[in-house]
PDB file of C-alpha atoms in Angstrom:
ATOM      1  CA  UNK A1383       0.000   0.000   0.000  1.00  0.00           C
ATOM      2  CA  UNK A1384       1.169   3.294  -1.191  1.00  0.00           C
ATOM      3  CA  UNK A1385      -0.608   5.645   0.938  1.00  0.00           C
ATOM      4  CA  UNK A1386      -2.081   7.375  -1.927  1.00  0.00           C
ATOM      5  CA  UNK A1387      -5.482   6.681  -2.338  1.00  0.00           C
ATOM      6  CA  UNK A1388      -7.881   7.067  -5.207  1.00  0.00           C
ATOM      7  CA  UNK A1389     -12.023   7.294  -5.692  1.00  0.00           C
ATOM      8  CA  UNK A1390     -13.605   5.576  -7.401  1.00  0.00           C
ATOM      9  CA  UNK A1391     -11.998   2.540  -8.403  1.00  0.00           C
ATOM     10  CA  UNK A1392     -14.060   2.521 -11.742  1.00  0.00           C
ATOM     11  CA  UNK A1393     -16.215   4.488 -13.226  1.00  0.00           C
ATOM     12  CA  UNK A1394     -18.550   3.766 -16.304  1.00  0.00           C
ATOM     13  CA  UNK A1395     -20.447   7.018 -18.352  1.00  0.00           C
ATOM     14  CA  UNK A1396     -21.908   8.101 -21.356  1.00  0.00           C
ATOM     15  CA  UNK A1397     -20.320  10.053 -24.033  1.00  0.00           C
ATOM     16  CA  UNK A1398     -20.614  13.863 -23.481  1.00  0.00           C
ATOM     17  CA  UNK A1399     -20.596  13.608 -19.765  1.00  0.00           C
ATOM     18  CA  UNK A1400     -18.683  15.025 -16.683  1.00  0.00           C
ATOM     19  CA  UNK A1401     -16.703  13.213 -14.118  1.00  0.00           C
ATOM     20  CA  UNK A1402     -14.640  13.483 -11.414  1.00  0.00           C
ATOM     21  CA  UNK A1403     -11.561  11.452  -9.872  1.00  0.00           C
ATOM     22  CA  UNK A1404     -10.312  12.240  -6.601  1.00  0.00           C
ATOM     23  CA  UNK A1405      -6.876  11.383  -5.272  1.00  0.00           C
ATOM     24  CA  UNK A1406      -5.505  11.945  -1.957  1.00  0.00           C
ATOM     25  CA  UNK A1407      -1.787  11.763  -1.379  1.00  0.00           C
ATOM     26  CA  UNK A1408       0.437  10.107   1.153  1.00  0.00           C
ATOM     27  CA  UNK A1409       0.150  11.916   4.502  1.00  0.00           C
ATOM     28  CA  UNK A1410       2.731  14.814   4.022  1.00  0.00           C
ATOM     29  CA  UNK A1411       3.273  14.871   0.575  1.00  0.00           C
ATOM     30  CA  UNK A1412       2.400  18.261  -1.218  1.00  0.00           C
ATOM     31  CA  UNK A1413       2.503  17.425  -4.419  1.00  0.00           C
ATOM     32  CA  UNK A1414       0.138  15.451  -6.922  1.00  0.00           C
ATOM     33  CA  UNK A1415       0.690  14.798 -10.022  1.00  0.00           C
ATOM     34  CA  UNK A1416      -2.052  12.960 -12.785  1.00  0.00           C
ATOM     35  CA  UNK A1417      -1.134  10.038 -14.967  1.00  0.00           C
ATOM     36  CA  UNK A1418      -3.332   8.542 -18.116  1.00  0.00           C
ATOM     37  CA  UNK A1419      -3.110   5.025 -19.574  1.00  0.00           C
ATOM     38  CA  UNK A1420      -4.372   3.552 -22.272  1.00  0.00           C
ATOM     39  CA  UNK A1421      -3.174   0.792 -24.461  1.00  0.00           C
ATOM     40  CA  UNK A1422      -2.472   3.219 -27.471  1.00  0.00           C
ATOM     41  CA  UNK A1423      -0.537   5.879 -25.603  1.00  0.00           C
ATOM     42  CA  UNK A1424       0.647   3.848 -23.087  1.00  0.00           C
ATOM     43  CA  UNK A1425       1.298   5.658 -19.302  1.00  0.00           C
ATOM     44  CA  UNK A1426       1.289   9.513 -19.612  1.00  0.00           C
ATOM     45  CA  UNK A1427       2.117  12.588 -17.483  1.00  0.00           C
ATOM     46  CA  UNK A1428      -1.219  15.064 -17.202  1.00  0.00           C
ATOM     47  CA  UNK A1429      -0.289  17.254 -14.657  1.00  0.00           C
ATOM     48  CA  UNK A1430       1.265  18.106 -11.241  1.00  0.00           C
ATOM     49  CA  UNK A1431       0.269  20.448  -8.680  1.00  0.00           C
ATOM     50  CA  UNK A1432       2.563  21.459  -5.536  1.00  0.00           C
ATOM     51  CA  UNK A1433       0.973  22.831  -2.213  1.00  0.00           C
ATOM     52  CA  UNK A1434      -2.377  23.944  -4.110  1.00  0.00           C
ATOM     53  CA  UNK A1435      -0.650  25.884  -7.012  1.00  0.00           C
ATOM     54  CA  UNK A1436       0.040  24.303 -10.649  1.00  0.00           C
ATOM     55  CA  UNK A1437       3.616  23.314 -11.540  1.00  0.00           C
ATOM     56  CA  UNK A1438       3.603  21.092 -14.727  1.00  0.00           C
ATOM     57  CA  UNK A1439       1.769  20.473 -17.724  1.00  0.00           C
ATOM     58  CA  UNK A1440       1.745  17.391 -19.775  1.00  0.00           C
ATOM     59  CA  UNK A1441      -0.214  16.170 -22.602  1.00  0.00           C
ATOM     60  CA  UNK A1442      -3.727  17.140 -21.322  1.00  0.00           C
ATOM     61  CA  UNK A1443      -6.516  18.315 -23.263  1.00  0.00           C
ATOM     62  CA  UNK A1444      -8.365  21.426 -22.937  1.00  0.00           C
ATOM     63  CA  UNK A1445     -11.297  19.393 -21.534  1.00  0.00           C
ATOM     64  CA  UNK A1446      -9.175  18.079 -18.683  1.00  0.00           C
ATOM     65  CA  UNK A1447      -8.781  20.324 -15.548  1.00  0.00           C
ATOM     66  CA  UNK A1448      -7.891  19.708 -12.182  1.00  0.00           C
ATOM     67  CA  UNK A1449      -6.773  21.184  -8.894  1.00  0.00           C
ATOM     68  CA  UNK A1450      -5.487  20.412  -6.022  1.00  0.00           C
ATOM     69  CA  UNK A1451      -7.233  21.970  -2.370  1.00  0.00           C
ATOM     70  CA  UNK A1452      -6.424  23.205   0.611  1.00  0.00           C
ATOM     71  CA  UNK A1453      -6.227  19.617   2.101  1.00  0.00           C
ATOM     72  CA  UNK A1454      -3.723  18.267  -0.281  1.00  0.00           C
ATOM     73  CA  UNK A1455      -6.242  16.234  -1.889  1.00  0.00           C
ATOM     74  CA  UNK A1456      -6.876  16.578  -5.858  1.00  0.00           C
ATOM     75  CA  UNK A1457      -9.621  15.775  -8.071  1.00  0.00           C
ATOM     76  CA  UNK A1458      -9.169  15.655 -12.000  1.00  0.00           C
ATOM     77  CA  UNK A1459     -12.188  16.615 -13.816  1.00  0.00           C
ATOM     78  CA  UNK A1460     -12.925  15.413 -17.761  1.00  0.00           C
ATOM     79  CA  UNK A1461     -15.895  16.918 -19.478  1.00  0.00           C
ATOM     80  CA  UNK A1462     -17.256  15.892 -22.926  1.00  0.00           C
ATOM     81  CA  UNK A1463     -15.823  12.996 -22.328  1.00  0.00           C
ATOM     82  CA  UNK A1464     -15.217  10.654 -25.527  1.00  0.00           C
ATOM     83  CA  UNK A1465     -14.605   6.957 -26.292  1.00  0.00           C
ATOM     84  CA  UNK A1466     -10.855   7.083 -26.683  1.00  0.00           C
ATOM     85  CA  UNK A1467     -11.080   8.989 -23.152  1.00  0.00           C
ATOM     86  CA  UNK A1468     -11.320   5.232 -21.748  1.00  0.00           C
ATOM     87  CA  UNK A1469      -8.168   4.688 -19.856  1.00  0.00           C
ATOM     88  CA  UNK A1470      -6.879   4.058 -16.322  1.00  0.00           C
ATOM     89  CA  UNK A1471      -5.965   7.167 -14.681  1.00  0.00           C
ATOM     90  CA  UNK A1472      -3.458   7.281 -12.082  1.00  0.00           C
ATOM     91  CA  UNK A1473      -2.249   9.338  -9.171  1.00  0.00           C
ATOM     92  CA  UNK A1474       0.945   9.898  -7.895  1.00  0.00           C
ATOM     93  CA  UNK A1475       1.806  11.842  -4.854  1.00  0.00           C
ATOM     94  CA  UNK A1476       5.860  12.997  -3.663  1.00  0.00           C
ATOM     95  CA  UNK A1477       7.276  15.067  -1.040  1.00  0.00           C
ATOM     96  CA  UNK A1478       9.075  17.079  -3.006  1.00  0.00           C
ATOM     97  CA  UNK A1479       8.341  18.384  -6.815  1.00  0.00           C
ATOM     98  CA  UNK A1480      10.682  17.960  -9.624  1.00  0.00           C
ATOM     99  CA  UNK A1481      12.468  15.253  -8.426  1.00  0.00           C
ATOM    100  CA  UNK A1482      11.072  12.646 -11.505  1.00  0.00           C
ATOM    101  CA  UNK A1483      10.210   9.114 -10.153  1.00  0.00           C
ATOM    102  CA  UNK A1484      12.477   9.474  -7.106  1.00  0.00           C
ATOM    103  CA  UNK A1485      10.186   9.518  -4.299  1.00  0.00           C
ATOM    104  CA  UNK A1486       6.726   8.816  -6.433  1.00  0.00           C
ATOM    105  CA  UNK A1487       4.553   6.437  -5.265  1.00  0.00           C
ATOM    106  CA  UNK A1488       1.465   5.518  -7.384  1.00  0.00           C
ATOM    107  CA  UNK A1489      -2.179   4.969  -5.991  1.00  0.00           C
ATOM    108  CA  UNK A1490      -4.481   1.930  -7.460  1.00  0.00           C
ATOM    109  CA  UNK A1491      -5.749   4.075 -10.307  1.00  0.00           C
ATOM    110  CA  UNK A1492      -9.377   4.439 -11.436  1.00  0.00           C
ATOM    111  CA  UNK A1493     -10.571   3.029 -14.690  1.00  0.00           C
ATOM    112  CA  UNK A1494     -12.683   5.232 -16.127  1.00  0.00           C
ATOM    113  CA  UNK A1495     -14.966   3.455 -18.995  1.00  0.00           C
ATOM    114  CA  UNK A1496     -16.983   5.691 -21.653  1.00  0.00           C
ATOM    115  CA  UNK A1497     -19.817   3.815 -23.516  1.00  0.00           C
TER     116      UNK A1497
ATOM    117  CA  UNK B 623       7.808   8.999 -31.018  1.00  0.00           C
ATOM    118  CA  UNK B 624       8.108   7.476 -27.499  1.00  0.00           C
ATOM    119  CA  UNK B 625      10.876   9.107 -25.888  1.00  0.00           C
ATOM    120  CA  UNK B 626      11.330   5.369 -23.970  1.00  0.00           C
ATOM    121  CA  UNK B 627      11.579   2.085 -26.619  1.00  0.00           C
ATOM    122  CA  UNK B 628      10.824  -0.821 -24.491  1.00  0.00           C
ATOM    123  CA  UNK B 629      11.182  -4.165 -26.456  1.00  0.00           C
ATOM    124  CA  UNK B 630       9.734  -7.140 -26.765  1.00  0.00           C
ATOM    125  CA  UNK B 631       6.013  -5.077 -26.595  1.00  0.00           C
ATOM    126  CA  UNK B 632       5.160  -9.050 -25.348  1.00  0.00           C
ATOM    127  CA  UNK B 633       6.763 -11.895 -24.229  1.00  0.00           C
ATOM    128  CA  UNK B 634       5.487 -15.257 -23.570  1.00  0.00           C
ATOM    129  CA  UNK B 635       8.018 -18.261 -21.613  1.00  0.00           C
ATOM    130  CA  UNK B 636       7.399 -21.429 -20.194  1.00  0.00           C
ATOM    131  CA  UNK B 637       7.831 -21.130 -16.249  1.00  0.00           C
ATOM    132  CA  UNK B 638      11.534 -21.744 -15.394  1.00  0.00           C
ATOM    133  CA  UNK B 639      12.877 -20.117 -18.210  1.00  0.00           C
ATOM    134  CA  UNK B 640      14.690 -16.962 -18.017  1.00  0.00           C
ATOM    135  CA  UNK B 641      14.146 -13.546 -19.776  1.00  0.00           C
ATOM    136  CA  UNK B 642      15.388 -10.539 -20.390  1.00  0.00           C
ATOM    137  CA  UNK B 643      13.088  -7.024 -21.025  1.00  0.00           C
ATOM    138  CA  UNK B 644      14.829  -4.074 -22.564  1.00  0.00           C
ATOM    139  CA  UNK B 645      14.522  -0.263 -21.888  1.00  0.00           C
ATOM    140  CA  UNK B 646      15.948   1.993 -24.686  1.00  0.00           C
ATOM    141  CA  UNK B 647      16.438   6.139 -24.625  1.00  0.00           C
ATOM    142  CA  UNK B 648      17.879   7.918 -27.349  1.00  0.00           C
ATOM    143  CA  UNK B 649      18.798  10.502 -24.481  1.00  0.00           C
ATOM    144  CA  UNK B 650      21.220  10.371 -21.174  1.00  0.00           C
ATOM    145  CA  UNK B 651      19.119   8.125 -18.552  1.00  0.00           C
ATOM    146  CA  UNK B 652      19.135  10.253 -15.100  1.00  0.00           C
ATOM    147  CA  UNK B 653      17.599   7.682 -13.299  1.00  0.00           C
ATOM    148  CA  UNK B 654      15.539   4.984 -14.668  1.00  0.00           C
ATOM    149  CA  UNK B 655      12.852   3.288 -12.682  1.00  0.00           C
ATOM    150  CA  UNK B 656      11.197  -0.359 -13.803  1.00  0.00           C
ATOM    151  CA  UNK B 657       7.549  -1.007 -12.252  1.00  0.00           C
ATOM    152  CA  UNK B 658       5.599  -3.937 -12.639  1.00  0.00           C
ATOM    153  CA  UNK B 659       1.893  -3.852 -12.825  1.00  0.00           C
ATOM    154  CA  UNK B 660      -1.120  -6.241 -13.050  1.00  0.00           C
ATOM    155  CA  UNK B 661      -3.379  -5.698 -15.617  1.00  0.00           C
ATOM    156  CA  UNK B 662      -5.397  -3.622 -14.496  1.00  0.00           C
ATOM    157  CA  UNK B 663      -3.919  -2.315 -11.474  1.00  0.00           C
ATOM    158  CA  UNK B 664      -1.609  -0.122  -9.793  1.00  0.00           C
ATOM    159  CA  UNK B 665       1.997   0.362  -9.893  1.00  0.00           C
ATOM    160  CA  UNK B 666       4.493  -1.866  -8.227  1.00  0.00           C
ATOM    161  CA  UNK B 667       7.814   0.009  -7.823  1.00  0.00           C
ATOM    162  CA  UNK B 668      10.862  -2.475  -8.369  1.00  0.00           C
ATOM    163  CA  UNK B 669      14.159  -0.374  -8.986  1.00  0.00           C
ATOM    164  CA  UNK B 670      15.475   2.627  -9.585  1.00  0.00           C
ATOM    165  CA  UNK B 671      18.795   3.064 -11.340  1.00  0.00           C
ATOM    166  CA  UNK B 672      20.824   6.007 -11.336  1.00  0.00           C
ATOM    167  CA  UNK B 673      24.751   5.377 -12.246  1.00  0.00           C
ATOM    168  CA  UNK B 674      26.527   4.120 -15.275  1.00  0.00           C
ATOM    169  CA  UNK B 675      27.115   0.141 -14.983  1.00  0.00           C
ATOM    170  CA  UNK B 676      24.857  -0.150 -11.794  1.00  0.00           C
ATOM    171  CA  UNK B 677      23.184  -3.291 -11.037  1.00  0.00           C
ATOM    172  CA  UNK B 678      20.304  -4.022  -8.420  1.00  0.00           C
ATOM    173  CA  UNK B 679      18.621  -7.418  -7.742  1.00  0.00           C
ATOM    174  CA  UNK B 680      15.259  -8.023  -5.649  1.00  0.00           C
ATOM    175  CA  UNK B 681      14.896 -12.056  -5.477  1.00  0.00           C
ATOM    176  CA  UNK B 682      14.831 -13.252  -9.062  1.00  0.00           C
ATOM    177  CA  UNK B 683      15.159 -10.315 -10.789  1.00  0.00           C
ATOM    178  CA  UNK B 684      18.041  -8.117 -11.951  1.00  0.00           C
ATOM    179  CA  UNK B 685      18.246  -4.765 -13.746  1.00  0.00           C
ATOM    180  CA  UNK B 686      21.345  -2.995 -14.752  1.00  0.00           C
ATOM    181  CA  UNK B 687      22.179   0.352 -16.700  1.00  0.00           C
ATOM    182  CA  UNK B 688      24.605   0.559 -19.577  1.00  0.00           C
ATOM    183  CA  UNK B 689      27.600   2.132 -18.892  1.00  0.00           C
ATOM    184  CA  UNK B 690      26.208   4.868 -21.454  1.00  0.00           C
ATOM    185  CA  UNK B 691      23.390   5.538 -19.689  1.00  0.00           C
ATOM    186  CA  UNK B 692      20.983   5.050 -22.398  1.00  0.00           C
ATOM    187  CA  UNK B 693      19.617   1.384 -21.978  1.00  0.00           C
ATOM    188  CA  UNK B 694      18.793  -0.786 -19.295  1.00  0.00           C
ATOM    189  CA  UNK B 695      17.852  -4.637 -19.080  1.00  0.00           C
ATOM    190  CA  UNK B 696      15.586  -6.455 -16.488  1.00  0.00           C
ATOM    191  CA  UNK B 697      16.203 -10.070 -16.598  1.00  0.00           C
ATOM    192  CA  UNK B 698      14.538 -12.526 -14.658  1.00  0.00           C
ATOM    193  CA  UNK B 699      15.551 -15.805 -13.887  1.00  0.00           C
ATOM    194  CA  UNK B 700      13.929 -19.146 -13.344  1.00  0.00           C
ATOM    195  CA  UNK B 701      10.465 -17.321 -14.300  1.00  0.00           C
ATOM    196  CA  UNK B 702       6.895 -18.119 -12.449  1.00  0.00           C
ATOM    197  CA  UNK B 703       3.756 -17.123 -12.958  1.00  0.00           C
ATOM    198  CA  UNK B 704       3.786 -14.746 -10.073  1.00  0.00           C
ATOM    199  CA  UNK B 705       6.293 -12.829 -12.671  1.00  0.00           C
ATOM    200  CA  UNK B 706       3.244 -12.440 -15.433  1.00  0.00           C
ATOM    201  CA  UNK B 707       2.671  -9.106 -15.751  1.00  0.00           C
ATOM    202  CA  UNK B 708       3.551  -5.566 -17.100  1.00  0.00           C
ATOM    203  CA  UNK B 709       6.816  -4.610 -17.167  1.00  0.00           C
ATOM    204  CA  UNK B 710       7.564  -0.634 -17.459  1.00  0.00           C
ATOM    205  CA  UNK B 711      10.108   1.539 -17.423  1.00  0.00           C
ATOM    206  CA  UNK B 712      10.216   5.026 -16.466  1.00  0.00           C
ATOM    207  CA  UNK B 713      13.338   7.745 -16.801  1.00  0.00           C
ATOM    208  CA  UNK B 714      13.808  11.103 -15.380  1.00  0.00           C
ATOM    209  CA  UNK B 715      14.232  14.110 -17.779  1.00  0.00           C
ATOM    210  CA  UNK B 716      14.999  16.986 -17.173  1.00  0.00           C
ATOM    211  CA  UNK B 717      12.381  19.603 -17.482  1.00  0.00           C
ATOM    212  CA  UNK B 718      13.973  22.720 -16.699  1.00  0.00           C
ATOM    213  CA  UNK B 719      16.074  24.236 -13.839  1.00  0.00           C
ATOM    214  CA  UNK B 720      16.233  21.438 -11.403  1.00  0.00           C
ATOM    215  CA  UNK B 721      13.233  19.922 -12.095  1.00  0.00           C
ATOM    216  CA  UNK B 722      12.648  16.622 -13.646  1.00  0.00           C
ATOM    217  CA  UNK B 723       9.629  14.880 -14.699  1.00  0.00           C
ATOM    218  CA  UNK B 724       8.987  11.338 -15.072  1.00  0.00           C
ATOM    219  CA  UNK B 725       8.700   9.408 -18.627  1.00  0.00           C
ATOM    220  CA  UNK B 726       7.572   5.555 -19.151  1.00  0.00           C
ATOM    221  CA  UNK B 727       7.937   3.338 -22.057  1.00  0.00           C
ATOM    222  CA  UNK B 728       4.395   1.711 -23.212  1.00  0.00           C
ATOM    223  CA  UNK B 729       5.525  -1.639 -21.508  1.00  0.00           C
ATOM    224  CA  UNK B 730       6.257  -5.562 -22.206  1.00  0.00           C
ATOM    225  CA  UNK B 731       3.254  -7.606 -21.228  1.00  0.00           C
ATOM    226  CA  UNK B 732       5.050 -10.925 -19.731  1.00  0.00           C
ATOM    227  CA  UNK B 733       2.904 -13.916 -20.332  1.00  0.00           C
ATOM    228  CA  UNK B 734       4.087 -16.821 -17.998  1.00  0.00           C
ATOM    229  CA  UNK B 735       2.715 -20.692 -18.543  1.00  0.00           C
ATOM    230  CA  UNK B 736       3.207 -23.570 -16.001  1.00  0.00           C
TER     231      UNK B 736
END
């Protein structure tokens, strides 16, 4: 066990709807950062936040957002979603930003299904 | 194209047999991580390599960086089913100032029979 959890473990929607992942990092960790997989792309960097406040961008669309709250915890919203938007989504949390997979550690992921 | 070439993209062995994964950058390797996952699941951290020629081993398997810095190899020996699985590797790259941000390859899918 990681210490980072994720909700919900999987998640099945419609085409053209809204959802919402949360992830909640190891006790202590300020920043999150947002992972997608899917078998064509393979694992990819989304974004990371540090202590509330963006610090990288990755290959995420315009109908991705996220943010990350007062709390620590983040939640990674995808509107209009779309078939090829079916993919695991992962969330990793680290002490310290910038340091690459150093001191990572990965939650379970939630796999997000669009029908 | 994928900044990380891992090869085979799948492997199938008879249990007992040994094989080897490869991880392949066409850029300087600051540290290079290999993760095994179930289908399906999370990520299980294995190693993390950092220096030229270095060589870690956790039970059965073994990973080692080129002395170049720009491949590594995960070989496991004496394979069992518990080793079936998804094999990736991820690198550090440098992303500005001292910052780096993590990179995987798309993975080798390890297919174990009894």
């Amino acid at each position: 066990d990681s210490g980072v959890t994720q909700t919900p473990k999987h998640l099945i929607t419609a085409t053209g709807q809204r959802v919402t992942l949360r992830c909640s990092p190891r006790s202590g960790d300020l920043s999150v950062y947002w992972y997608q997989q899917s078998l064509d792309q393979g694992l990819q960097f989304l974004i990371q936040y540090y202590n509330g406040e963006e610090r990288a961008k990755g290959n995420i669309l315009e109908r991705f957002s996220a943010q990350q709250f007062p709390d620590l915890h983040s939640e990674l919203n995808l509107s209009s979603l779309e078939l090829g938007d079916s993919a695991l989504y992962f969330c990793a949390s680290s002490a310290i930003p910038g340091t690459g997979g150093r001191e990572q550690f990965f939650g379970p992921g939630t796999r997000l299904t669009v029908l | 194209s994928q900044e990380l070439e891992q090869s085979p993209q799948s492997l199938i062995v008879q249990e007992g047999k040994n094989l080897t994964i490869n991880c392949t950058s066409s850029k300087t390797l600051y540290g290079l991580y290999w993760y095994k996952q179930k289908y399906g699941e999370g990520l299980i951290f294995l190693m993390m390599l950092q220096k030229g020629g270095e060589e870690k081993s956790h039970e059965k398997i073994t990973a080692k960086l080129d002395e170049k810095k720009q491949q590594s190899s995960l070989h496991i020996t004496a394979s069992q089913p518990s080793h079936a699985g998804i094999y990736l590797c991820g690198a550090d790259r440098h992303s500005g100032g001292s910052n780096y941000k993590l990179t995987f390859g798309k993975g080798t899918l390890l297919t174990v029979n009894p």
